[in-house]
Short mmCIF file of C-alpha atoms and ligand atoms in Angstrom, two decimals:
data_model
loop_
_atom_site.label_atom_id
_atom_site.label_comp_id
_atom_site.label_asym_id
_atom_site.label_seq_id
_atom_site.Cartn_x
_atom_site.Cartn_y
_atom_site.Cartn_z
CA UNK A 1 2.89 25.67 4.89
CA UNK A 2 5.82 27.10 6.83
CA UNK A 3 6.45 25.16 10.03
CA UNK A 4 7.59 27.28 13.35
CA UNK A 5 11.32 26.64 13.50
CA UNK A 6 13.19 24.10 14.98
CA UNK A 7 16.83 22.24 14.57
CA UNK A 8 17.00 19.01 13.25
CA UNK A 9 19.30 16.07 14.41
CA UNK A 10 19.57 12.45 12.26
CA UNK A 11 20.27 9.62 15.78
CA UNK A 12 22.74 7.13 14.77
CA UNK A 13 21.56 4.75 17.77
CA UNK A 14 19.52 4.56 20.46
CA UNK A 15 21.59 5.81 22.52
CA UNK A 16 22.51 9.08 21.10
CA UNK A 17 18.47 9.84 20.95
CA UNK A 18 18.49 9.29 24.32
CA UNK A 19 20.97 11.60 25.32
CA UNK A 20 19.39 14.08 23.16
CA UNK A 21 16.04 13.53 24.72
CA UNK A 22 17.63 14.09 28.11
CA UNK A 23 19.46 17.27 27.33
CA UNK A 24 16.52 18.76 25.80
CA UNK A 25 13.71 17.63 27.88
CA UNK A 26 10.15 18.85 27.36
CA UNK A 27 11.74 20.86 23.83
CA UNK A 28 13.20 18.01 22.18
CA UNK A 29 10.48 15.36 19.93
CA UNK A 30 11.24 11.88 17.98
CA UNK A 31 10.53 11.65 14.44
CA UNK A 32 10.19 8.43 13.28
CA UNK A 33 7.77 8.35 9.52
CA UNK A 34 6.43 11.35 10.43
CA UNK A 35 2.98 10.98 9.30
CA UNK A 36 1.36 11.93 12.02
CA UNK A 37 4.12 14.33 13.91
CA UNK A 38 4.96 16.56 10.41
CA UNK A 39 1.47 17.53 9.40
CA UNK A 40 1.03 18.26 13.49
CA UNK A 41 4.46 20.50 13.22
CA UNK A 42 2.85 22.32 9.80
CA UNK A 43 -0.42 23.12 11.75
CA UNK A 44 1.63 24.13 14.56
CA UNK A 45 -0.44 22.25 16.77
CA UNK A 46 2.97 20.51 17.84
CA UNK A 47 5.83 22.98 17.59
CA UNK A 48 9.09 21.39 19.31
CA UNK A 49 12.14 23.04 19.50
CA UNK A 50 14.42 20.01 18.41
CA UNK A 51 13.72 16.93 16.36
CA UNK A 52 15.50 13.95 16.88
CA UNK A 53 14.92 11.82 13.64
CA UNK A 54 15.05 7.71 14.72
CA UNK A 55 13.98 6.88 11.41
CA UNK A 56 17.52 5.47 10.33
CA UNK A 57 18.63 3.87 13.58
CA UNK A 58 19.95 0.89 12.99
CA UNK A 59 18.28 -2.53 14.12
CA UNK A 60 14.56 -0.77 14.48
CA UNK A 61 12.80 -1.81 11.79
CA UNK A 62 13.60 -5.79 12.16
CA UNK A 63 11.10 -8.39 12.64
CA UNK A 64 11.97 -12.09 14.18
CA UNK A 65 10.45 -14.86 16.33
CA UNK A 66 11.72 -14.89 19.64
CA UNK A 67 9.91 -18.46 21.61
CA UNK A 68 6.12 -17.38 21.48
CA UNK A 69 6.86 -14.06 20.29
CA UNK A 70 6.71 -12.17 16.86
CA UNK A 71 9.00 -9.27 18.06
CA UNK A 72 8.26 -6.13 15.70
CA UNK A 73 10.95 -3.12 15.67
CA UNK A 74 9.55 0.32 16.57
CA UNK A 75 10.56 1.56 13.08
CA UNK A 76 8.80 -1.08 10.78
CA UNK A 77 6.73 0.53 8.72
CA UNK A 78 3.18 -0.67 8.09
CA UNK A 79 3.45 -1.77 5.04
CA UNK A 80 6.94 -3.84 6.18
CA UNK A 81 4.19 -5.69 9.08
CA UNK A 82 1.30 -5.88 6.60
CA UNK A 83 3.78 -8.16 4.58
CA UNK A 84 5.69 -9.62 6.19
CA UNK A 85 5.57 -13.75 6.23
CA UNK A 86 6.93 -13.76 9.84
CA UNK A 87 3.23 -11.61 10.91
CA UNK A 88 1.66 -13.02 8.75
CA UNK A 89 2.46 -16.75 10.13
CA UNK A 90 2.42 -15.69 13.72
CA UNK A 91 -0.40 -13.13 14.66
CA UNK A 92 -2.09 -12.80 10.91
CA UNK A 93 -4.20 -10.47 12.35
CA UNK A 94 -1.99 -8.19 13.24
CA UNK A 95 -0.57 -8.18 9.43
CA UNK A 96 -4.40 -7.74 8.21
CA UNK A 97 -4.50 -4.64 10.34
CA UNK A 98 -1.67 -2.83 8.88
CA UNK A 99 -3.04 -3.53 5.36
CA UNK A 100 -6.19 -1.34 6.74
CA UNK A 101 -4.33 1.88 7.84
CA UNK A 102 -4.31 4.51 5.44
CA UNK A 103 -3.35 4.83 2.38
CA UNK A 104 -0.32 2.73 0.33
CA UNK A 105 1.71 6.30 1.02
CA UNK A 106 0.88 6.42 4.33
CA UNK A 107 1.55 2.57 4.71
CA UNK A 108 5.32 3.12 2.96
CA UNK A 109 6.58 5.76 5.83
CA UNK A 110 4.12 5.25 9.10
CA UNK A 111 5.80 3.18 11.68
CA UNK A 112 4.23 0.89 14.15
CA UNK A 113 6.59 2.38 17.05
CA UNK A 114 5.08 5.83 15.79
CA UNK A 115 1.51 4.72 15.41
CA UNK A 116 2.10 3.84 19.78
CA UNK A 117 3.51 6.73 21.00
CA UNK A 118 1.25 9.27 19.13
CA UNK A 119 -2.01 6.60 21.05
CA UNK A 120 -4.11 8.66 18.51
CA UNK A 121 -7.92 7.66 19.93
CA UNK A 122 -8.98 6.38 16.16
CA UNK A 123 -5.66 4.67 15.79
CA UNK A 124 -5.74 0.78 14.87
CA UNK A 125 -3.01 -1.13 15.98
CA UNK A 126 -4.07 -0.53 19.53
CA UNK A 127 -7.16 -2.61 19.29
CA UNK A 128 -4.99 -5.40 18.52
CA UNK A 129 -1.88 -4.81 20.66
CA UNK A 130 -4.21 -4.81 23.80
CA UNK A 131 -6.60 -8.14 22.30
CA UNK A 132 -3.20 -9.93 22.00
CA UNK A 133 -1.52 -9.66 25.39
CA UNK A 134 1.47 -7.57 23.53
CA UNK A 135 4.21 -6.05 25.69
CA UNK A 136 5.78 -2.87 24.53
CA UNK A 137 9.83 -2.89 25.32
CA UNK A 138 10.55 0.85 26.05
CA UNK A 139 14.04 2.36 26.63
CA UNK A 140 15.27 5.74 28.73
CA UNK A 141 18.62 6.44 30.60
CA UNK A 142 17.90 4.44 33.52
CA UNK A 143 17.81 1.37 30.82
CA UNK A 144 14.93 -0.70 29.71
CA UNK A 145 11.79 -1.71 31.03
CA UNK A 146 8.39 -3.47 29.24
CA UNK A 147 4.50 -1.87 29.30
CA UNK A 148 1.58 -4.53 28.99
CA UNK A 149 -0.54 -3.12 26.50
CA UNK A 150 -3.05 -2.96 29.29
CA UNK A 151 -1.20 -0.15 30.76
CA UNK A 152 -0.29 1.59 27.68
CA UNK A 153 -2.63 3.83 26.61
CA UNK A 154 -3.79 6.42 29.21
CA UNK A 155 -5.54 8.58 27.15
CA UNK A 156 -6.01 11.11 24.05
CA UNK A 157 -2.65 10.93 22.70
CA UNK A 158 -1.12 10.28 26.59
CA UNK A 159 0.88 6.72 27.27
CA UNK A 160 2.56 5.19 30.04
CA UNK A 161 6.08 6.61 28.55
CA UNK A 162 8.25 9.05 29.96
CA UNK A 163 9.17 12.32 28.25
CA UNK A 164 12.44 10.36 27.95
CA UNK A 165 11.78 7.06 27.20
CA UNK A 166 11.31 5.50 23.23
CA UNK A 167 9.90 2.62 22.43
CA UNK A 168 12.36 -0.08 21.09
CA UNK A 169 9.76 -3.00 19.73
CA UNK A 170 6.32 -4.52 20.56
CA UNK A 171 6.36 -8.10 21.63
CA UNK A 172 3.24 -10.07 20.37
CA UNK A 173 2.39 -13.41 21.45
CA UNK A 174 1.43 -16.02 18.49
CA UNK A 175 -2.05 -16.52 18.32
CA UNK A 176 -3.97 -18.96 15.94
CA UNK A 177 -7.22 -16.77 15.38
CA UNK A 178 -7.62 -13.56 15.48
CA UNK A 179 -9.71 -10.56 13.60
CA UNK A 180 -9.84 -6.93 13.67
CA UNK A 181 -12.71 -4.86 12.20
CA UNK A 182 -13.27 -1.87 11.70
CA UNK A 183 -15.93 1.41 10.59
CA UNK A 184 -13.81 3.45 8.92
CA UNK A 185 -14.09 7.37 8.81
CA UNK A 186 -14.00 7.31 4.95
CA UNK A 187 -11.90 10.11 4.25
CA UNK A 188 -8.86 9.44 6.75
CA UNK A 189 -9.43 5.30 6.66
CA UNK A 190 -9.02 6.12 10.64
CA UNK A 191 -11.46 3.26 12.43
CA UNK A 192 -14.49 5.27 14.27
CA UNK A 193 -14.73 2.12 15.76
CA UNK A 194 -12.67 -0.76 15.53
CA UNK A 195 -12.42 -4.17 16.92
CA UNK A 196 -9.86 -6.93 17.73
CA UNK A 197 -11.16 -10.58 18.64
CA UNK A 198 -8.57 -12.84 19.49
CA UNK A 199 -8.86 -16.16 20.48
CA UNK A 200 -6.75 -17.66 23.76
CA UNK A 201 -6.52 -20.45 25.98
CA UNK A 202 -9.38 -18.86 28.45
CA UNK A 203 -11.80 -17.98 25.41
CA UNK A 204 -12.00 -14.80 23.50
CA UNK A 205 -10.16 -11.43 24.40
CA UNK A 206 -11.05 -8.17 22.78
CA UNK A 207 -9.46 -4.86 22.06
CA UNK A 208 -11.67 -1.92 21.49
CA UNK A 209 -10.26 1.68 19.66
CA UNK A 210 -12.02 4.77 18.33
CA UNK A 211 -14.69 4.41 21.08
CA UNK A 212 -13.76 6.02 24.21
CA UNK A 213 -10.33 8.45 24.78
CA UNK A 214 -8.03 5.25 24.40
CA UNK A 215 -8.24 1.80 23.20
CA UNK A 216 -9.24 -0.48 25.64
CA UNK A 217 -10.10 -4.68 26.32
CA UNK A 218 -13.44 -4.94 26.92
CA UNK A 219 -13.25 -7.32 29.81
CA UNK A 220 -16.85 -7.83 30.18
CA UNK A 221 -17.39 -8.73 26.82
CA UNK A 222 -14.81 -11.21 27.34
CA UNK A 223 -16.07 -12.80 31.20
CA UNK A 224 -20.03 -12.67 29.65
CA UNK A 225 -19.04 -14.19 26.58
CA UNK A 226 -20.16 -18.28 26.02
CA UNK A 227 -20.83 -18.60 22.38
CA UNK A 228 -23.37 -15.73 22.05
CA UNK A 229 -22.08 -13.32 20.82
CA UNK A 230 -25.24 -11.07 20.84
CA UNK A 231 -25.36 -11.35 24.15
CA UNK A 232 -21.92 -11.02 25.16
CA UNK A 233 -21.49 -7.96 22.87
CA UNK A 234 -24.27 -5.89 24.88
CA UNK A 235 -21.00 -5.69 27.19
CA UNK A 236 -18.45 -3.70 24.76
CA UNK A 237 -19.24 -0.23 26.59
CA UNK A 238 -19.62 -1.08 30.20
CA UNK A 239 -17.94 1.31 32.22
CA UNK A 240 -16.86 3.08 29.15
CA UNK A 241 -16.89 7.13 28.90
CA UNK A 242 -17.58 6.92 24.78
CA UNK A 243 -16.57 9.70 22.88
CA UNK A 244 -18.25 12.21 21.02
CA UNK A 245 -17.40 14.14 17.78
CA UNK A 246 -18.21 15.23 14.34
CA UNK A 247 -18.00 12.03 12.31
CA UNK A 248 -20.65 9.96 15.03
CA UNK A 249 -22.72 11.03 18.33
CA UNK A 250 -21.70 8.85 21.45
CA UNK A 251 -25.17 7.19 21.06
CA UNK A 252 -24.14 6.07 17.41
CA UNK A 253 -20.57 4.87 18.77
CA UNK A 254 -21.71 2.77 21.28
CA UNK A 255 -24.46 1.02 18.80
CA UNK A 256 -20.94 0.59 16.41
CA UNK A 257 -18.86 -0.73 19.09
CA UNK A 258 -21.71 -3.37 19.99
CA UNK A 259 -22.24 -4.14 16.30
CA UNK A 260 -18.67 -4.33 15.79
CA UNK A 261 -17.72 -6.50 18.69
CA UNK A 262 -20.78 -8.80 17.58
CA UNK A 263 -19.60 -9.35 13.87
CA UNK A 264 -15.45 -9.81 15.74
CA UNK A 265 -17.06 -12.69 18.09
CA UNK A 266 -19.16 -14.26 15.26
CA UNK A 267 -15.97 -13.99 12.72
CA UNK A 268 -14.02 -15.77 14.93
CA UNK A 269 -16.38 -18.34 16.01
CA UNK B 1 20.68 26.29 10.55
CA UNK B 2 21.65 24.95 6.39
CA UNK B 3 22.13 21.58 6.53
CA UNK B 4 23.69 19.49 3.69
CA UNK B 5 21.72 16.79 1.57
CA UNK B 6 23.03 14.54 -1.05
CA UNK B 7 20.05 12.96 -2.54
CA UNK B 8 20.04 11.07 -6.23
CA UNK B 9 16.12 12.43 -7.62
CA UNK B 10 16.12 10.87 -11.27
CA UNK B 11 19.20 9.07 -11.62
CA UNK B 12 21.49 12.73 -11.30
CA UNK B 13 23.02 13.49 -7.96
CA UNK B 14 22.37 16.76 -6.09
CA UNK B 15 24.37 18.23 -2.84
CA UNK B 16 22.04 20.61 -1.27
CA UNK B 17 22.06 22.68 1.46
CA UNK B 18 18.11 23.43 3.14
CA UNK B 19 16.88 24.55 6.06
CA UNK B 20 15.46 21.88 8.12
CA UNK B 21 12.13 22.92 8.23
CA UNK B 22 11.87 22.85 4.02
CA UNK B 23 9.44 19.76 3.16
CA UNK B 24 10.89 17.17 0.45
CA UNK B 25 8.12 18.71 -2.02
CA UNK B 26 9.22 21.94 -1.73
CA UNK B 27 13.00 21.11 -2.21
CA UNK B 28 11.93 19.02 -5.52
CA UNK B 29 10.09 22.03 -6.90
CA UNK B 30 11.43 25.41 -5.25
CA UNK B 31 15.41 24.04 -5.11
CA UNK B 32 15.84 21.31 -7.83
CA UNK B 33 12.74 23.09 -9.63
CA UNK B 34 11.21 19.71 -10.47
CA UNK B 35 7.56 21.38 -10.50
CA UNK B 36 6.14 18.12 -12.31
CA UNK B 37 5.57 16.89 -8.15
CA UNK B 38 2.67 19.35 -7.09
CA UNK B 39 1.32 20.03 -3.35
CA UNK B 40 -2.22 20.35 -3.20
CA UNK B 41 -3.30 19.77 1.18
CA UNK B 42 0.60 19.92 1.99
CA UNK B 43 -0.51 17.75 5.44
CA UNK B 44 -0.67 14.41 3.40
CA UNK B 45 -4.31 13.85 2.70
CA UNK B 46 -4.74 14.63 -1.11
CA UNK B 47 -1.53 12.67 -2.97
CA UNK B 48 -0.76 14.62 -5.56
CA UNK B 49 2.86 14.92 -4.18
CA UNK B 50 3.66 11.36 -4.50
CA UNK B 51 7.49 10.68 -5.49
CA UNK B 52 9.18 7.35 -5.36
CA UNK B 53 11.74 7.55 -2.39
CA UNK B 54 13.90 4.08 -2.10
CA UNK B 55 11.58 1.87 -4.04
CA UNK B 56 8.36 3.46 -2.82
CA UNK B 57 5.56 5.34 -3.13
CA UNK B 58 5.67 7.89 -0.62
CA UNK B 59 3.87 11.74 0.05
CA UNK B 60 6.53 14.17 -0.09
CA UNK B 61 4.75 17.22 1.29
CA UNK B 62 4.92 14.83 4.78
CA UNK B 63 8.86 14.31 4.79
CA UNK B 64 11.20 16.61 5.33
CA UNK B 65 14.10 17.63 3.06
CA UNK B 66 16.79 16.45 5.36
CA UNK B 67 15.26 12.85 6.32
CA UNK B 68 15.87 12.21 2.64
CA UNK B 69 19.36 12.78 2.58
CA UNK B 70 21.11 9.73 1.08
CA UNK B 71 17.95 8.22 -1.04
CA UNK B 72 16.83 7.40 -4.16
CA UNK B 73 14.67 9.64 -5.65
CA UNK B 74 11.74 9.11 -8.58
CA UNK B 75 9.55 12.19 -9.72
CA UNK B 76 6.94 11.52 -12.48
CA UNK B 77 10.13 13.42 -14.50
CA UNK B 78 11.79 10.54 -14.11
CA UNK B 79 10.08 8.02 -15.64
CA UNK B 80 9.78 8.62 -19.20
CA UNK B 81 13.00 6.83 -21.06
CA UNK B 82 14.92 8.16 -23.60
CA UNK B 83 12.41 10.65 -24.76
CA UNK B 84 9.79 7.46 -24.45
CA UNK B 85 6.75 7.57 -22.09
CA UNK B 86 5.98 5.20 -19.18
CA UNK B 87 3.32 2.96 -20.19
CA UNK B 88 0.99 4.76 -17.21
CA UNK B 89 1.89 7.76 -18.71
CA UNK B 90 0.62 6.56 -22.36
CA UNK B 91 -2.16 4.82 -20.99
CA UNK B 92 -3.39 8.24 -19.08
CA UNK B 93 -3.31 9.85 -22.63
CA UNK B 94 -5.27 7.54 -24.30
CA UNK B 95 -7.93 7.06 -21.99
CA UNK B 96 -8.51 10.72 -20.40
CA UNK B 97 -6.92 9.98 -17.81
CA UNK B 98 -6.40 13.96 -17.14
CA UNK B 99 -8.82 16.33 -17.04
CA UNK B 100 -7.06 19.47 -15.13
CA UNK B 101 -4.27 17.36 -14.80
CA UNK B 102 -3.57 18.87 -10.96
CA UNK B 103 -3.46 15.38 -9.79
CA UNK B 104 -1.88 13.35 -12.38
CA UNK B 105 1.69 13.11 -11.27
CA UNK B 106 0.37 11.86 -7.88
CA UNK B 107 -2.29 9.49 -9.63
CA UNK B 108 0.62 8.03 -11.87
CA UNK B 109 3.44 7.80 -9.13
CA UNK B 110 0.95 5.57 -7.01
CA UNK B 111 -0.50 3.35 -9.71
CA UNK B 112 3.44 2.66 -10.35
CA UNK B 113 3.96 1.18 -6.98
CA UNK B 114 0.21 -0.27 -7.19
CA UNK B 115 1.33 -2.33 -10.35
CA UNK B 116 4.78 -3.22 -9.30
CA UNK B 117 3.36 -5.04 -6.40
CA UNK B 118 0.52 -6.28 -7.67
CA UNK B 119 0.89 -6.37 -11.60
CA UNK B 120 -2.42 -7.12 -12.62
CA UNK B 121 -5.05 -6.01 -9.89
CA UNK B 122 -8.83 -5.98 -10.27
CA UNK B 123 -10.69 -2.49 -10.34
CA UNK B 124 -11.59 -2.61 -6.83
CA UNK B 125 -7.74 -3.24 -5.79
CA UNK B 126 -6.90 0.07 -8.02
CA UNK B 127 -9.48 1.88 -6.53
CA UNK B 128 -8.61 0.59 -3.11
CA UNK B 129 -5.13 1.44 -3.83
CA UNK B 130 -5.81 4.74 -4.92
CA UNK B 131 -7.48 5.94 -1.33
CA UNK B 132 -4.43 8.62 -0.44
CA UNK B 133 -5.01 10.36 -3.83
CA UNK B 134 -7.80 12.68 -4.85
CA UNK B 135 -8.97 13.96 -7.96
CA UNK B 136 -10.67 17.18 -7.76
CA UNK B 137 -11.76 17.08 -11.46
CA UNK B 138 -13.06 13.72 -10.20
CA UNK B 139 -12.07 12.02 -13.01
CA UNK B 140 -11.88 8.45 -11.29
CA UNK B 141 -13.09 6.52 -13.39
CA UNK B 142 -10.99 7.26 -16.21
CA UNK B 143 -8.07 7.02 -13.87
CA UNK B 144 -8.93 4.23 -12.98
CA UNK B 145 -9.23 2.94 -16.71
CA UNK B 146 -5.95 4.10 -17.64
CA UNK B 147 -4.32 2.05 -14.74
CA UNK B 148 -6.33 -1.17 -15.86
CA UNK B 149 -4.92 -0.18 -19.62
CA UNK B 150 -1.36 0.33 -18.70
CA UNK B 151 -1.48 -3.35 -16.62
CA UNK B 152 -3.22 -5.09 -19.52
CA UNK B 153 -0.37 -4.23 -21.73
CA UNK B 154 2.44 -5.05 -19.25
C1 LIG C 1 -3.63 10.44 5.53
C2 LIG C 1 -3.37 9.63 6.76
C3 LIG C 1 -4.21 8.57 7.07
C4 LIG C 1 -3.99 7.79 8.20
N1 LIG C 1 -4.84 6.77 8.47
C5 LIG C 1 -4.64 6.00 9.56
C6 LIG C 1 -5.51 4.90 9.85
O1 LIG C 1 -6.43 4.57 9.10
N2 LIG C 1 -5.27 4.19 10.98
C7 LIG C 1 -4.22 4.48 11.82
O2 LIG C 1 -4.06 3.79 12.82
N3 LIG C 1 -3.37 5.49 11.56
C8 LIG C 1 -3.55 6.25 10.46
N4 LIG C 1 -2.69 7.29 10.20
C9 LIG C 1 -1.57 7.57 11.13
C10 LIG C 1 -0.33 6.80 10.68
O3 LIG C 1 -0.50 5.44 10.97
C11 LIG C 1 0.95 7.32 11.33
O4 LIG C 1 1.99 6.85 10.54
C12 LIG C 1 1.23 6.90 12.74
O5 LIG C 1 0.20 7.25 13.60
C13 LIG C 1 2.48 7.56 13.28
O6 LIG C 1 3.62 6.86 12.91
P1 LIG C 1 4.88 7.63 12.38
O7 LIG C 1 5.97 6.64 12.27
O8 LIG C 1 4.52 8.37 11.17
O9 LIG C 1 5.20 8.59 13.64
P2 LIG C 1 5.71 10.09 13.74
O10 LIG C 1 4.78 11.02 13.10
O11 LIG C 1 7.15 10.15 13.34
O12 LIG C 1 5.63 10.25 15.32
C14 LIG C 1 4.39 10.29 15.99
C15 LIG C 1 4.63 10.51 17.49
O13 LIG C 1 5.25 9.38 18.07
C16 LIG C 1 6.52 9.74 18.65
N5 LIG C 1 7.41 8.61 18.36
C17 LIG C 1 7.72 8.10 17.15
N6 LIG C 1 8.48 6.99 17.28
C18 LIG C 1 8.65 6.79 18.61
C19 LIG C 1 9.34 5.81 19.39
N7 LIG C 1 10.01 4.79 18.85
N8 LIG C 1 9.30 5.91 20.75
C20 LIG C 1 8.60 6.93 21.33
N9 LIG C 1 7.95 7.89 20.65
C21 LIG C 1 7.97 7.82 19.30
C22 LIG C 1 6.91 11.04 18.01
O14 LIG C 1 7.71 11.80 18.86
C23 LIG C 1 5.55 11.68 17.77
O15 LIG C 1 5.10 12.29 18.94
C24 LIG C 1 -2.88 8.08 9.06
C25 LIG C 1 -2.01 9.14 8.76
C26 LIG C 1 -2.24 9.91 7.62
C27 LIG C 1 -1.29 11.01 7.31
S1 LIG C 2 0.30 17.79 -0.98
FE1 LIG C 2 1.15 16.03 -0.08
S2 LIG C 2 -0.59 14.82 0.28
FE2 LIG C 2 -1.46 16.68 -0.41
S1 LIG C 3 -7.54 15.88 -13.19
FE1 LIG C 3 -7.96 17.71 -12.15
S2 LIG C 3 -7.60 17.11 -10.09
FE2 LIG C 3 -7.53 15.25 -11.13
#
């Protein structure tokens, strides 16, 4: 499969894919593992002009603690999170959840920084980074600012960045219980519904994906809930536009996310 | 635009100049003419172009040429020694492994990265582990036999 052509620059920093993505605008696209931009690129359903690889900037793909944050690089891959003993000790969940995406292949070269920005609909880590109060650090020319996860993810592949802003790590705040599960579409291992319980000092909070355009906390799940989680599960689509497509009918999602969110609330219990 | 590479695939070092559109697949096969890497989907579904890149198991239909420049390459040409199959590729011979054998190097270059992670997993963490590659003989179960052989005599 012959791509449509474009040039090709490696960034040495962040800053130098900055300036790139300012001189080229609308034309220019980051490439970080590629997994979901390349086949995109082959299909031509994406066809930019320049690519900016990130993939070997330096500094992107570290993990640390920072106070009550795990701080994840844009550029760790998912197998790097799904591993890692820092996760792993500070938001497990979120460590369970990259063992989930994919395939091993797919876990080797997918980044979580990637997984963000392309706000696929299906996509996992969303259901966790919005159940878990994360904060996404973001970079452009006029310097840096942070995203709650809240106001992240807009819609079908559409997120609160700018055409020429990146995103330089995800900030996660420690929690002691947490689970995310998922219906998986089995060919792709994308969730067709998946769902992130985790637990905080005001109760339960939970991150929905694969249900409606973009992820998104279910809020009334999370006020109605009180130890039933039957009851407080009825909640999961409230206000929700749920999605339709070939895999499951918008009647079928809904009965998942409810089912789903019910199991979540029970696991964590 | 050419652009140089300088890639190590199999212990030899190339300098290569591809365009930038030219997937890592097709510069194994079409450039270094490695054919032993095949592309079956070329989007990254199907597996059988799995190569080792720095350590890892990775689908080299879904990279491009130029991101590789300055790794470490493994095709399943690589991992014979000294004229001496792999044990995964012994173990696929004795136990039918193959049938076509369209999806073998794939199969084999992701059970390598299974096993060196997890040396002696059960069947349901090969077949787990084997969810980016498909067989279109469907042949699982002997591939997944030949893995369990190949860790049993590790
Ligand atoms: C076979 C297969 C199965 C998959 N299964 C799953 C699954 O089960 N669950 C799941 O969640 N995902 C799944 N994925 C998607 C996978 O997780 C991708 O790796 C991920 O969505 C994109 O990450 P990437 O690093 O490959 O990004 P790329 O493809 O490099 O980039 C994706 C997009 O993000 C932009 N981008 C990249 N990095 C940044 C940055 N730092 N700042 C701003 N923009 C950036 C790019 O410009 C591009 O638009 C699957 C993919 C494949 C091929
Ligand atoms: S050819 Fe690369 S995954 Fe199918
Ligand atoms: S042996 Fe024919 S595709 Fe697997």
């Amino acid at each position: 499969m012959i791509p449509a052509k474009f040039e090709y620059i490696k960034a040495s920093s962040v800053s130098e894919a900055l300036s790139l993505l300012n001189k080229h605008g609308d034309e220019a696209q980051l490439l970080s593992g590629g997994h979901s931009l390349i086949p995109a690129i082959k299909l031509r359903l994406n066809q930019p002009k320049m690519v900016v690889d990130i993939g070997k900037i330096p500094g992107l793909d570290n993990i640390s603690e920072e106070g009550n944050n795990i701080v994840i690089g844009a550029n760790c891959t998912h197998h790097q999170i799904a591993t890692s003993s820092v996760v792993q000790g500070g938001v497990n969940v979120l460590a369970q959840t990259a063992k989930e995406i994919g395939d091993i292949q797919v876990r080797n070269k997918g980044t979580i920084g990637g997984s963000l920005a392309h706000a696929d609909p299906a996509a996992d880590y969303p259901a966790v980074i919005l159940a878990s109060g994360a904060k996404i650090e973001v970079e452009g020319s006029g310097g840096k600012r942070t995203i709650d996860a809240t106001d992240f993810f807009m819609g079908i592949f559409e997120t609160a960045l700018e055409d020429n802003e990146m995103i330089i790590a995800i900030h996660i705040p420690k929690s002691s219980g947490g689970v995310y599960l998922k219906f998986s579409q089995p060919a792709s291992r994308f969730a067709v519904v998946g769902c992130a319980a985790i637990k905080n000092d005001n109760g339960v909070s939970i991150g929905l994906t694969g249900v409606a355009d973009c992820a998104y906390r279910a809020s009334a799940v999370e006020s109605a809930y009180n130890g039933d989680a039957k009851a407080a599960a009825a909640h999961a689509v409230d206000g929700i536009e749920v999605m339709s497509d070939n895999f499951a009918s918008s009647e079928y999602r809904a009965h998942l996310a409810k089912v789903y969110t019910e199991r979540a609330l029970n696991a964590l219990a | 635009m050419l652009m140089k590479i300088n890639v190590k695939v199999n212990g030899k070092d190339y300098t290569s100049e591809v365009t930038p559109m030219m997937s890592l697949a097709a510069y194994l096969r079409e450039v270094l003419l490695l054919t032993g890497t095949h592309i079956g989907c070329d989007t990254s579904s199907c597996g059988a172009c799995t190569i080792k890149m720095d350590g890892k198991a990775v689908k080299s239909c879904t990279i491009l040429a130029v991101q590789a420049d300055g790794s470490d390459i493994t095709t399943i040409e690589g991992l014979s020694q000294n004229g001496k199959m792999h044990p995964l590729q012994s173990s696929f011979k004795e136990n039918h492994g193959l049938q076509c054998g369209f999806c073998t190097p794939g199969m084999i270059m992701t059970a390598e990265n299974l096993l060196s992670e997890n040396p002696h997993p059960t069947e349901e963490e090969i077949r787990h582990g084997l969810e980016g590659n498909f067989c279109r003989c469907t042949g699982y179960h002997n591939i997944v036999k030949s893995i369990q052989h190949a860790a049993e005599s590790n």
